[in-house]
XYZ file of C-alpha atoms in Angstrom:
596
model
C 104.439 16.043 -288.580
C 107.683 16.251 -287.772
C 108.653 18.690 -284.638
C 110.975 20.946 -287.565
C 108.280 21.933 -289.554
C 106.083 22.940 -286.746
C 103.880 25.887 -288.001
C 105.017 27.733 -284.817
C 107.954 28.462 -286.552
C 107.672 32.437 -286.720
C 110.576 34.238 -286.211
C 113.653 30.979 -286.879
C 116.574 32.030 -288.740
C 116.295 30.162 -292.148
C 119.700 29.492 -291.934
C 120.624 29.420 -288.249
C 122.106 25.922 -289.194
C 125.074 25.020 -291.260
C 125.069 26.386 -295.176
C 127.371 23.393 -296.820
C 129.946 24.260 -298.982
C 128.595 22.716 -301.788
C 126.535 24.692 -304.296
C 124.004 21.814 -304.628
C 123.473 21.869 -300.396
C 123.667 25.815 -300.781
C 120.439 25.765 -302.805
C 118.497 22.813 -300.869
C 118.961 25.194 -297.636
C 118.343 27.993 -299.050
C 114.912 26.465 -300.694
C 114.565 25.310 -297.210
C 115.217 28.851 -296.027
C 112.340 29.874 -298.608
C 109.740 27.635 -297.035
C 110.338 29.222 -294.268
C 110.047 32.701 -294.897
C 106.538 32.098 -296.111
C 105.224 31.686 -292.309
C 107.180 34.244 -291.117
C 105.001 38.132 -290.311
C 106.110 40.633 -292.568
C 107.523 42.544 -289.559
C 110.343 39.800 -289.236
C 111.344 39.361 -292.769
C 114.159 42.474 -292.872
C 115.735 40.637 -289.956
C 115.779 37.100 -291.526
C 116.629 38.350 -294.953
C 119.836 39.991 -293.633
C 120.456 36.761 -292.035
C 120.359 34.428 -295.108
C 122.265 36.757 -296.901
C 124.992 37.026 -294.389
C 124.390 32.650 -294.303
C 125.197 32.396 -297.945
C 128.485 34.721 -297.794
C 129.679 33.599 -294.654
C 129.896 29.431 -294.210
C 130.173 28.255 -290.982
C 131.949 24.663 -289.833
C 129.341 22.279 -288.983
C 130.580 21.776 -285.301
C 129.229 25.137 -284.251
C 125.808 25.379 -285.104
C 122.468 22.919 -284.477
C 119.736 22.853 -286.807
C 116.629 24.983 -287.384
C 114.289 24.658 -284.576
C 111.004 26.673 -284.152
C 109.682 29.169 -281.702
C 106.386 30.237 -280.820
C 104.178 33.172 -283.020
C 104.415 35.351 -279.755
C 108.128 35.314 -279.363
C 108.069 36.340 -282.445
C 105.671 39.674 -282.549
C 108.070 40.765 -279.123
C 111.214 40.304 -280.442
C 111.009 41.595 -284.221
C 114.087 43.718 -283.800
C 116.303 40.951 -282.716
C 117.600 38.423 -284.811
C 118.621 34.652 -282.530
C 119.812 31.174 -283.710
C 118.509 28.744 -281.440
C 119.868 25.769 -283.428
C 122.856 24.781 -280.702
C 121.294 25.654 -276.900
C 123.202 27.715 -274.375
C 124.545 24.552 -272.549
C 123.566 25.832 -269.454
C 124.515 23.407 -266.207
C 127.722 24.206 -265.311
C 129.072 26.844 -262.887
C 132.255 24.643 -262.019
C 134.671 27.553 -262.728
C 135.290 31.295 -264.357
C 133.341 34.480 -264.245
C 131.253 36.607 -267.190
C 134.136 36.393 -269.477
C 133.802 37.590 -273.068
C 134.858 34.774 -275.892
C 138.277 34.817 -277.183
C 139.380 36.689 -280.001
C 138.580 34.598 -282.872
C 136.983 31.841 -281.190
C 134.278 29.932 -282.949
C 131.176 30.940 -280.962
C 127.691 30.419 -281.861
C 125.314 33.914 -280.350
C 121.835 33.773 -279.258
C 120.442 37.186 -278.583
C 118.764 38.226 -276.015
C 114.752 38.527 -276.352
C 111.474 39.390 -274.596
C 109.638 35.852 -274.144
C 105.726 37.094 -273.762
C 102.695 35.068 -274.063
C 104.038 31.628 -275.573
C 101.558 29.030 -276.082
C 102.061 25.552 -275.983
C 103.256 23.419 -279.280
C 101.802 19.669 -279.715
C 104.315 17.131 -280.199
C 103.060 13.688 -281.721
C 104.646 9.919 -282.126
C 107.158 9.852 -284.962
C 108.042 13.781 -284.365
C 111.284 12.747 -283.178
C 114.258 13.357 -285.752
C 117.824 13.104 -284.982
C 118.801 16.225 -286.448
C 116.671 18.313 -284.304
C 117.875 16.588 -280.941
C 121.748 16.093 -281.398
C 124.719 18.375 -282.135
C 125.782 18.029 -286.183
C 129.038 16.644 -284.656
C 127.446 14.381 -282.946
C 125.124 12.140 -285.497
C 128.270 10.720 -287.444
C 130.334 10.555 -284.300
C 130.893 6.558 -283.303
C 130.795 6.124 -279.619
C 134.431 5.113 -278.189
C 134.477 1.168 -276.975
C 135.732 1.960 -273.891
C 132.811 4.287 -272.952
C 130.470 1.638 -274.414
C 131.977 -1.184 -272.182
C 131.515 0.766 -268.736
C 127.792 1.410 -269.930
C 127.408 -2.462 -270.505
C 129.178 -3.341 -266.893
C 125.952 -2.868 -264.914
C 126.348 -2.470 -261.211
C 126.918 -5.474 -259.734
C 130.490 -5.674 -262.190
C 130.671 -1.881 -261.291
C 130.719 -2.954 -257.355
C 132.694 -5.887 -258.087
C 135.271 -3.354 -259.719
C 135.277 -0.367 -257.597
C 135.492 -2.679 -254.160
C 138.474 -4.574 -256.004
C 140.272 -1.132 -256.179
C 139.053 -0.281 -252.839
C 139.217 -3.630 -250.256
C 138.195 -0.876 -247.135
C 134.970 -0.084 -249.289
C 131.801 -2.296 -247.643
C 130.591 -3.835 -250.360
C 126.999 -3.853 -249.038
C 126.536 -0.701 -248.376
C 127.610 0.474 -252.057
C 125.125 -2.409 -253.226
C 122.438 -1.023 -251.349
C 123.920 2.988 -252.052
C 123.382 1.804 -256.433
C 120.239 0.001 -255.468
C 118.594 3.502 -253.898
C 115.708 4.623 -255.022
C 114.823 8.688 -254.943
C 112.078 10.116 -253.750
C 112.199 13.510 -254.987
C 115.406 13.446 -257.059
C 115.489 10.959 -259.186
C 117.356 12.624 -262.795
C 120.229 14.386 -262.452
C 123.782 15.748 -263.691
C 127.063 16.076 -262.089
C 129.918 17.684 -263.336
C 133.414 16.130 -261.671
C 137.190 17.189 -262.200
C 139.808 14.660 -263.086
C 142.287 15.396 -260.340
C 145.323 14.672 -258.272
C 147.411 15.447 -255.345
C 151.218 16.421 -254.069
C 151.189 12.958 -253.158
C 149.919 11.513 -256.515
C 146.677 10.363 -255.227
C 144.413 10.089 -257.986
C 140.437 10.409 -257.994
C 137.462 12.320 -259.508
C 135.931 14.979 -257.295
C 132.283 16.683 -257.575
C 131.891 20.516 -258.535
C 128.114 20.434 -258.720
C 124.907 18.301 -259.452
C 122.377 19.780 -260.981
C 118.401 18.755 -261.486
C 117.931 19.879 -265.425
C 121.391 18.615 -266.559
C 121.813 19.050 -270.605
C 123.840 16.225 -272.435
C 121.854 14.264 -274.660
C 122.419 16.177 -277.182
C 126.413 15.880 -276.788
C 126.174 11.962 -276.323
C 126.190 9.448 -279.483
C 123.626 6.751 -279.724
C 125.335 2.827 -277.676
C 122.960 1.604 -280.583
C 122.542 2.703 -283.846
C 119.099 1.180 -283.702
C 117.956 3.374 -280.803
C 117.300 7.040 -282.552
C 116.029 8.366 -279.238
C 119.404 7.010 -277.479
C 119.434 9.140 -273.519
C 116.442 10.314 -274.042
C 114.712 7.301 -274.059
C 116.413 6.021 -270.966
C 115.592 8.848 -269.034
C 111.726 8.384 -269.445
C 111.786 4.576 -269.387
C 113.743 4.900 -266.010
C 112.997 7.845 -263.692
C 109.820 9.466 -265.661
C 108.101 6.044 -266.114
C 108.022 5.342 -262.183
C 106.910 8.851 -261.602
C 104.063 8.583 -264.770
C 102.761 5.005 -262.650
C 102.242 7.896 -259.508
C 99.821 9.847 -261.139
C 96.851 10.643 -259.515
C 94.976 12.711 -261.479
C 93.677 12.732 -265.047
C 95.196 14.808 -267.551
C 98.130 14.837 -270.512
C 102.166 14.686 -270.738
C 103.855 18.299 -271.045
C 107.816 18.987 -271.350
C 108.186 22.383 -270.039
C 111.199 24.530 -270.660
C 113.418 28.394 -270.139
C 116.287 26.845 -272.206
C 117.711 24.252 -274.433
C 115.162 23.471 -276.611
C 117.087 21.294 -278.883
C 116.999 18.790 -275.798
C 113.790 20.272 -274.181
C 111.857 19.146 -277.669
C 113.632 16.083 -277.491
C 112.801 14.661 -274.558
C 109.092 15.925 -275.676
C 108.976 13.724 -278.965
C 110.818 10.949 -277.231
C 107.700 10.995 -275.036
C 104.986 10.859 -277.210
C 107.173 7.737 -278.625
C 106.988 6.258 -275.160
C 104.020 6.826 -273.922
C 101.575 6.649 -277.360
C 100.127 10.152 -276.518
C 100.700 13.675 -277.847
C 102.809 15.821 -275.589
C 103.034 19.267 -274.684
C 106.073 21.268 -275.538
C 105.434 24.570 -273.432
C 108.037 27.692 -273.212
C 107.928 29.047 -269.528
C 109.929 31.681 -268.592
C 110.145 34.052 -265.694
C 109.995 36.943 -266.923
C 106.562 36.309 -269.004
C 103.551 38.558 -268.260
C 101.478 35.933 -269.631
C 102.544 32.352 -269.010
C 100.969 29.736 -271.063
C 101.580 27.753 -267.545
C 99.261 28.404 -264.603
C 98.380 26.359 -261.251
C 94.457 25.556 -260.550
C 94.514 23.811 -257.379
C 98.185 22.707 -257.541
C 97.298 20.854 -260.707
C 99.312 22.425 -263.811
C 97.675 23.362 -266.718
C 98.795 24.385 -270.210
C 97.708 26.926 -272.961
C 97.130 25.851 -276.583
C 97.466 28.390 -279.573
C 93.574 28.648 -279.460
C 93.626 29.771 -276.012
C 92.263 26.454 -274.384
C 93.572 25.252 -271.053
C 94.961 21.577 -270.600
C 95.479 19.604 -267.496
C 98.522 17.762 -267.074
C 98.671 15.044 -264.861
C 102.649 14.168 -265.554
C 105.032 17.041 -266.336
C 108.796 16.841 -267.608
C 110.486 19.917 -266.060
C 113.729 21.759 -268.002
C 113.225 24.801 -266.170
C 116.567 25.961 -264.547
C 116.319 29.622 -264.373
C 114.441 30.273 -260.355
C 111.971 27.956 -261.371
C 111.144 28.408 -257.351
C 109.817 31.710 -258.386
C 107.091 30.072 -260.598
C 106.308 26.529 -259.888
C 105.341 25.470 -256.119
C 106.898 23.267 -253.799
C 104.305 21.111 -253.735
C 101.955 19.651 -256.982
C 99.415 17.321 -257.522
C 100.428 17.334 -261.175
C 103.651 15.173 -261.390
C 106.731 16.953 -261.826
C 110.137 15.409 -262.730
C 111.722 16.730 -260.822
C 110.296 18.843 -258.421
C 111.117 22.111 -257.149
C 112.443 20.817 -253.869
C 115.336 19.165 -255.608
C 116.393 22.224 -256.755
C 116.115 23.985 -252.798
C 117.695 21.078 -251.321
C 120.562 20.971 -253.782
C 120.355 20.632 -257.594
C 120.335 24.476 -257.967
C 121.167 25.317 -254.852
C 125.118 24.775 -253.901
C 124.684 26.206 -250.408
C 122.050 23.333 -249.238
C 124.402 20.926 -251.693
C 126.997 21.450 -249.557
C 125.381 20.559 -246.601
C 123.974 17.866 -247.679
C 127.232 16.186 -248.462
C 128.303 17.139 -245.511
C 125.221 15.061 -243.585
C 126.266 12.011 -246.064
C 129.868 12.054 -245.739
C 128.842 11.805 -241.713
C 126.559 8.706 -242.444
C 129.003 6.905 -244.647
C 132.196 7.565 -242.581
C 132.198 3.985 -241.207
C 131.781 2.285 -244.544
C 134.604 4.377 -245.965
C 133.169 6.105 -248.875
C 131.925 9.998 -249.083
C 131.124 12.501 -251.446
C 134.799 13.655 -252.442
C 134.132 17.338 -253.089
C 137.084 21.151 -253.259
C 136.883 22.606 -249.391
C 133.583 24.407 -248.842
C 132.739 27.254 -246.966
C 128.579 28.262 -247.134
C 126.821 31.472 -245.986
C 129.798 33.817 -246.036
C 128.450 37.122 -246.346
C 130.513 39.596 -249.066
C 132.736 41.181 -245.981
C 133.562 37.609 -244.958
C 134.573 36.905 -248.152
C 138.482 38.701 -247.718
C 139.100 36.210 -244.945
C 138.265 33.152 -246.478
C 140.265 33.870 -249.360
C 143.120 34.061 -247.282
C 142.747 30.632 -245.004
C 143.056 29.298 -248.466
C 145.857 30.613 -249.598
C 144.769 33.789 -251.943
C 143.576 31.361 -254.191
C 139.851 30.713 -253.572
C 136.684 30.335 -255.862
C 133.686 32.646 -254.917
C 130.004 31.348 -256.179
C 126.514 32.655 -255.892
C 124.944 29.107 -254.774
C 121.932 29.849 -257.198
C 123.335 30.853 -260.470
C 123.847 28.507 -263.655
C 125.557 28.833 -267.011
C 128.775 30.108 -265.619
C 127.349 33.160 -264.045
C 127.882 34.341 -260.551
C 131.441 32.223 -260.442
C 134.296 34.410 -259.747
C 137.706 32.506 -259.714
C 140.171 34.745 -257.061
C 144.181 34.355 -257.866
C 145.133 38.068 -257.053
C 144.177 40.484 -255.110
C 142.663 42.502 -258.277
C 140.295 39.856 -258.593
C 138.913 40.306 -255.376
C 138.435 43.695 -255.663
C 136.601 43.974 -258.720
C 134.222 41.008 -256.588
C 133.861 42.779 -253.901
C 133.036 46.178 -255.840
C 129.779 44.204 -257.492
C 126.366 44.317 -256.639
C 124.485 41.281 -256.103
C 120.772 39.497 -256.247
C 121.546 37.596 -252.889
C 122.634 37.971 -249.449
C 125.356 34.698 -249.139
C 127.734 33.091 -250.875
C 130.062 30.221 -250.534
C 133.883 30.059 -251.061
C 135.267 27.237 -252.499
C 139.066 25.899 -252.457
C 140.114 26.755 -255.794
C 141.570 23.903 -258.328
C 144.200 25.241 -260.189
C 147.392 23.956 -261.163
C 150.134 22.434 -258.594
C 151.983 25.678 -257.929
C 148.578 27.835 -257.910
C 145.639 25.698 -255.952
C 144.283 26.776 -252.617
C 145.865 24.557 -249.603
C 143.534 23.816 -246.877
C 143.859 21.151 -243.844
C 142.797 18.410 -246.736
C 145.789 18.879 -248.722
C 145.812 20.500 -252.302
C 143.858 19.289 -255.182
C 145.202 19.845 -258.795
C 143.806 19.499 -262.481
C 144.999 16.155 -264.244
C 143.956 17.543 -267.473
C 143.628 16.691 -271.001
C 146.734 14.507 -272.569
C 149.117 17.122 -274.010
C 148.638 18.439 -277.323
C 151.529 18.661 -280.306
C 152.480 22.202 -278.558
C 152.772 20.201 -274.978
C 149.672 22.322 -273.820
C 147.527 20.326 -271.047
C 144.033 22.166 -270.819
C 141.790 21.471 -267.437
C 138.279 19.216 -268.447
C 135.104 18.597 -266.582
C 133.187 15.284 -266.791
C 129.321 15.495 -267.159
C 128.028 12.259 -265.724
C 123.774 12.113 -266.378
C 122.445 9.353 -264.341
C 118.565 8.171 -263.497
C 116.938 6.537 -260.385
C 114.136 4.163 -260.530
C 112.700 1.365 -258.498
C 115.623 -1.063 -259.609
C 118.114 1.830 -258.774
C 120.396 4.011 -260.651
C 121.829 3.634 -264.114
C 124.443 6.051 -266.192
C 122.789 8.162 -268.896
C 124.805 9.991 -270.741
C 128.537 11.180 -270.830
C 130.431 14.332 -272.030
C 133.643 16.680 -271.403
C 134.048 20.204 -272.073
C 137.945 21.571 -272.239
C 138.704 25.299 -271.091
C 139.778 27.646 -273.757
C 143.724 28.489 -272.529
C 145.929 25.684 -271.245
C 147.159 25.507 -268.058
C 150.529 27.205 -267.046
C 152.815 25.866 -264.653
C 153.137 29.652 -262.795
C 150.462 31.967 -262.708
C 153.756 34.712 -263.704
C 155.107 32.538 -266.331
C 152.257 34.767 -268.699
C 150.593 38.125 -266.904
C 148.028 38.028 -269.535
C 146.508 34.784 -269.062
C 143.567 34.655 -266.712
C 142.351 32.261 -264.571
C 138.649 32.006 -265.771
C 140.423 31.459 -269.455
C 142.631 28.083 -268.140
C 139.894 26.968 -265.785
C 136.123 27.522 -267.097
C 134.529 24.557 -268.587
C 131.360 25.939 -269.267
C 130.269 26.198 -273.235
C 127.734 28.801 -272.967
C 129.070 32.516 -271.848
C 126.494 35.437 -271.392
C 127.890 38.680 -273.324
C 127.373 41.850 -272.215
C 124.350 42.256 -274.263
C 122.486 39.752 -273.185
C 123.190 37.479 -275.473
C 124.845 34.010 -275.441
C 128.034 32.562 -276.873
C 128.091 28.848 -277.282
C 131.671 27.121 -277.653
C 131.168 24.149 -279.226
C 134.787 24.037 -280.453
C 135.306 23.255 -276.641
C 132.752 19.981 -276.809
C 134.633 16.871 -276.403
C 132.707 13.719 -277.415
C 132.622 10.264 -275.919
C 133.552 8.900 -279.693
C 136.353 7.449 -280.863
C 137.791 11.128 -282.252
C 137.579 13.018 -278.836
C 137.510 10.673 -275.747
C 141.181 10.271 -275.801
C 142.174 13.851 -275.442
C 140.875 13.389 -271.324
C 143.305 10.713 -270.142
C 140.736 8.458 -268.513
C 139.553 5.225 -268.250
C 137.141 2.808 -267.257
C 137.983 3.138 -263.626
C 137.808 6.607 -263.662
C 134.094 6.675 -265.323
C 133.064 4.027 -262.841
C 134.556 6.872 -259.847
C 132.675 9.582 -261.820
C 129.199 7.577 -261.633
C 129.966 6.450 -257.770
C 130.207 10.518 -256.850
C 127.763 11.124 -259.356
C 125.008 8.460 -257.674
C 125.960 9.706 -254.041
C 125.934 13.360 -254.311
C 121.783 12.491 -255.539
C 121.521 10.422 -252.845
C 122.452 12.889 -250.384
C 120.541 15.693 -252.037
C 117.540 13.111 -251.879
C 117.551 12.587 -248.647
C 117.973 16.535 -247.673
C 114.735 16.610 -249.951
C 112.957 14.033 -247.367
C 114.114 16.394 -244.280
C 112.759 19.522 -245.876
C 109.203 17.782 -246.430
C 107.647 15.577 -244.272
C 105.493 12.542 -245.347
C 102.413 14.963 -245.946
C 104.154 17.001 -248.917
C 104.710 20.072 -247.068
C 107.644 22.075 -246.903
C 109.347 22.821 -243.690
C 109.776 26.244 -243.916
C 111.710 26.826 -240.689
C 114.169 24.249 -241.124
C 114.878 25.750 -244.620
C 115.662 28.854 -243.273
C 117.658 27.554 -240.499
C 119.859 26.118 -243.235
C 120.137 28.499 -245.649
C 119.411 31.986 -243.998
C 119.190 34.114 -246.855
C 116.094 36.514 -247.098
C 116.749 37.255 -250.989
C 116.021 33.992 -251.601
C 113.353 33.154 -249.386
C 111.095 36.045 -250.626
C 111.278 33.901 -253.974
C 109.727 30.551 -253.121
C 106.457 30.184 -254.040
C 105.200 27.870 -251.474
């Protein structure tokens, strides 16, 4: 049964997806749309009939919306006054840049609403659930992957060694041989998200913003082979989840469990039960749930099926990003890719990130390489925050080191923006204060020089608009290998002055992030912002093969040193130095969270 036509499918908008201009596609989605409505509780049809009848009025251009996935019966009985397409996820990852801003006036924006998620139970996923349409981005299923991207993920890392030391003769070719050849221990999938930039003196290199342990971006990357449906997905779970799978040490099943993205969530999920020959659990887990279809029995997980019966899981697939401290403990016997201490030590934690560079950089200071990150400054408390700003210049970037999808990032230029920072109240106790990357007139200047954006090739008007990279890599026993690729493109291009236009802000030329959190509570997803490793987009971002080979070099170190911060915090015994942790990261918000 494919995952689509799961009879979970309550409260989905019939036509959350595309309505086609044609009148013959008009009628196949809206007998589609039918189908639907006949499992939906009669308390939900006013809200999905007002939907399809908006649908069939109003089409929309297939780059900005996903197709119809389901959610649970639950969701569904909690959230019968508000409507949500969950076709195209909140892309979630990224806090490089910008602040809560609302979209731009007439931008094409996709809106999730914001619901209660109570008492979700887990859906069954089988072998040959997997379909393309419910895993990728419309855009992205016709979209031809550019040759140049397809020739770096065909080098392998010996050529990529042979490459990068060519470029760099004072690079020990050993050590990066051994660095590609790592295998993690607690970290082993991850995300980073790199700018493309440059200095006064012309010096040219990709730099790290953050690396994060649930990174998105399969469902942005087309398929290297058109014979390989399951494309990323499959690599992930052949590579980093099929070393931790041979681990187990209990009996049990598979589960995916997710707060977010479920177009990705649900693929990894059916890409599973491909891999593996076994039904998987696709399970909705959110913090805010009074009644979790997740619990812990003796630090084994176990799941909740629609009749109410309990499942042990003995390997677990984890796109939680939201706290997921809060929920799941530091230590399991149940498998978990990855665990909750990747998160701590640094893939949702920029504070501990920071340091760990920091303890690389020291290591790897004789064999001249380092993670190349903006100038960091970690555990500033708010009245610190004035004075930091300053040492850089007035230009600075503020972040709350747990936050994702673009909130808690507050990009400072004048002194109007650090008011309306400092006059905000907050979850946590710290924050850190980044050198800002603007352009070459407006970037902070610390002892390391002054970074600006490269940005995208100019467009007909001569606009250049700042990009981030999204590099996806996994670690197994025969090392690390790329995943997946793509760029995202702010919404305003960069100006020369920050004068030269009072009305453009800051957050507008420099956020990356697709997904932006309304005032509402709902979600606005950019897709018009996407750009694709195919042959249409890649050549907007002015890169090339060297330049992906740099991003996956940063990208492969910043996981190694988060890693090994991982091993500090835990001994060989599994359990969790409390003490250090604190010593590190000395914020009492965030320690009452941990569930330990």
């Amino acid at each position: 049964m494919p995952l689509a036509a799961s009879t979970d499918a309550a409260t989905v908008d019939p036509l959350a997806a595309v309505v086609p201009s044609s009148e013959d596609a008009k009628t196949a989605v809206i007998d589609g749309a039918a189908a639907n409505l006949a499992n939906l509780d009669i308390n939900d049809a006013p809200t999905v009939v007002g939907s399809l009848a908006a649908s069939i009025g109003h089409s929309r251009s297939s780059s900005s919306a996903g197709p119809i996935v389901p959610c649970c019966p639950a969701v569904a009985a909690a959230a019968t006054t508000a409507s949500s397409t969950t076709g195209d996820e909140t892309d979630g990852d990224a806090d490089n840049v910008g602040a809560n801003a609302e979209a731009e006036a007439g931008a094409d924006v996709i809106v999730t609403k914001a619901k209660s998620k109570q008492g979700c139970n887990a859906q069954l996923v089988m072998a040959g659930d997997f379909e393309q349409a419910n895993h990728f981005y419309p855009r992205v299923l016709n979209a031809q992957i550019h040759p140049l991207v397809s020739s770096f993920f065909q080098l392998g890392n010996e050529r990529i060694i042979a490459r990068y030391v060519h470029l760099r003769p004072n690079v020990n070719q050993d050590k990066l041989r051994e660095l590609l050849a790592y295998k993690p221990k607690h970290f082993a999938w991850a995300g980073s998200d790199l700018f493309n930039v440059t200095t006064d003196q012309g010096q040219h290199q990709m730099i790290i913003i953050e690396t994060n342990s649930c990174p998105s971006g399969q469902k942005s990357m087309p398929l290297l082979q058109d014979t390989d449906e399951c494309g990323g997905y499959r690599g992930v779970l052949r590579s980093a989840f099929g070393d931790l799978l041979k681990s187990a040490e209990i009996d049990g099943e598979l589960a995916v469990i997710y707060d977010k993205n479920h177009m990705e969530a649900s693929g990894y999920a059916a890409a599973m039960a491909e891999e593996s020959g076994e039904h998987v659990w696709l399970v909705e887990y959110h913090d805010s749930d009074q009644d979790p279809p997740v619990r812990w029995t003796d630090r084994v997980m176990e799941i909740r099926d629609a009749a109410g019966t309990w499942h042990p899981i003995r390997a677990c697939f984890r796109y939680v990003t939201q706290r997921p401290w809060s929920r799941i403990p530091l230590y399991t016997r149940t498998r978990v890719l990855n665990p909750v201490i990747a998160c701590l030590a640094g893939g949702r934690n920029k504070m501990m990130a920071a340091r760990a560079y920091e303890m690389l950089n020291a290591e790897l200071r004789p064999y001249n390489m380092s993670v190349r990150v903006p100038l960091t400054i970690y555990n500033v408390v708010r009245d610190e925050v004035p004075l930091w700003i300053d040492s850089m210049g007035g230009h600075a970037v503020i972040k709350n080191p747990y936050s994702n999808a673009g909130q808690g990032v507050w990009t400072i230029t004048t002194k109007e923006d650090l008011q309306n920072f400092m006059t905000l109240d907050h979850r946590y106790d710290k924050f850190i204060v980044q050198s800002l990357v603007g352009n070459a007139s407006w970037s902070s200047t610390t002892h390391d020089g002054c970074f600006y954006h490269v940005g995208t090739i100019p467009n007909k008007k001569n606009n250049i608009f700042v990009c981030d990279v999204r590099m996806m890599i996994a670690g197994a026993s025969d090392g690390f290998r790329p995943i997946s690729i793509y760029a995202r493109r702010a919404r305003l291009p960069l100006i020369a002055k920050l004068e030269d236009d009072p009305t453009a802000t800051s957050w507008g030329m420099l956020g990356t992030n697709l997904s932006v959190k309304l005032p509402d509570g709902s979600w606005t997803t950019e897709s018009q912002r996407l750009v694709l490793m195919d042959r249409k987009d890649f050549n907007q971002l002015g890169i090339g093969i060297d330049d992906l080979i740099d991003a996956y070099i940063q990208t492969v170190l910043s996981v190694i040193a988060i890693d090994k911060m991982c091993q500090r915090l835990v001994d060989d015994g599994d359990k969790f130095n409390y003490d250090l942790f604190r010593a590190l990261n000395p914020d009492d918000a965030l320690l009452s969270e941990l569930t330990l």
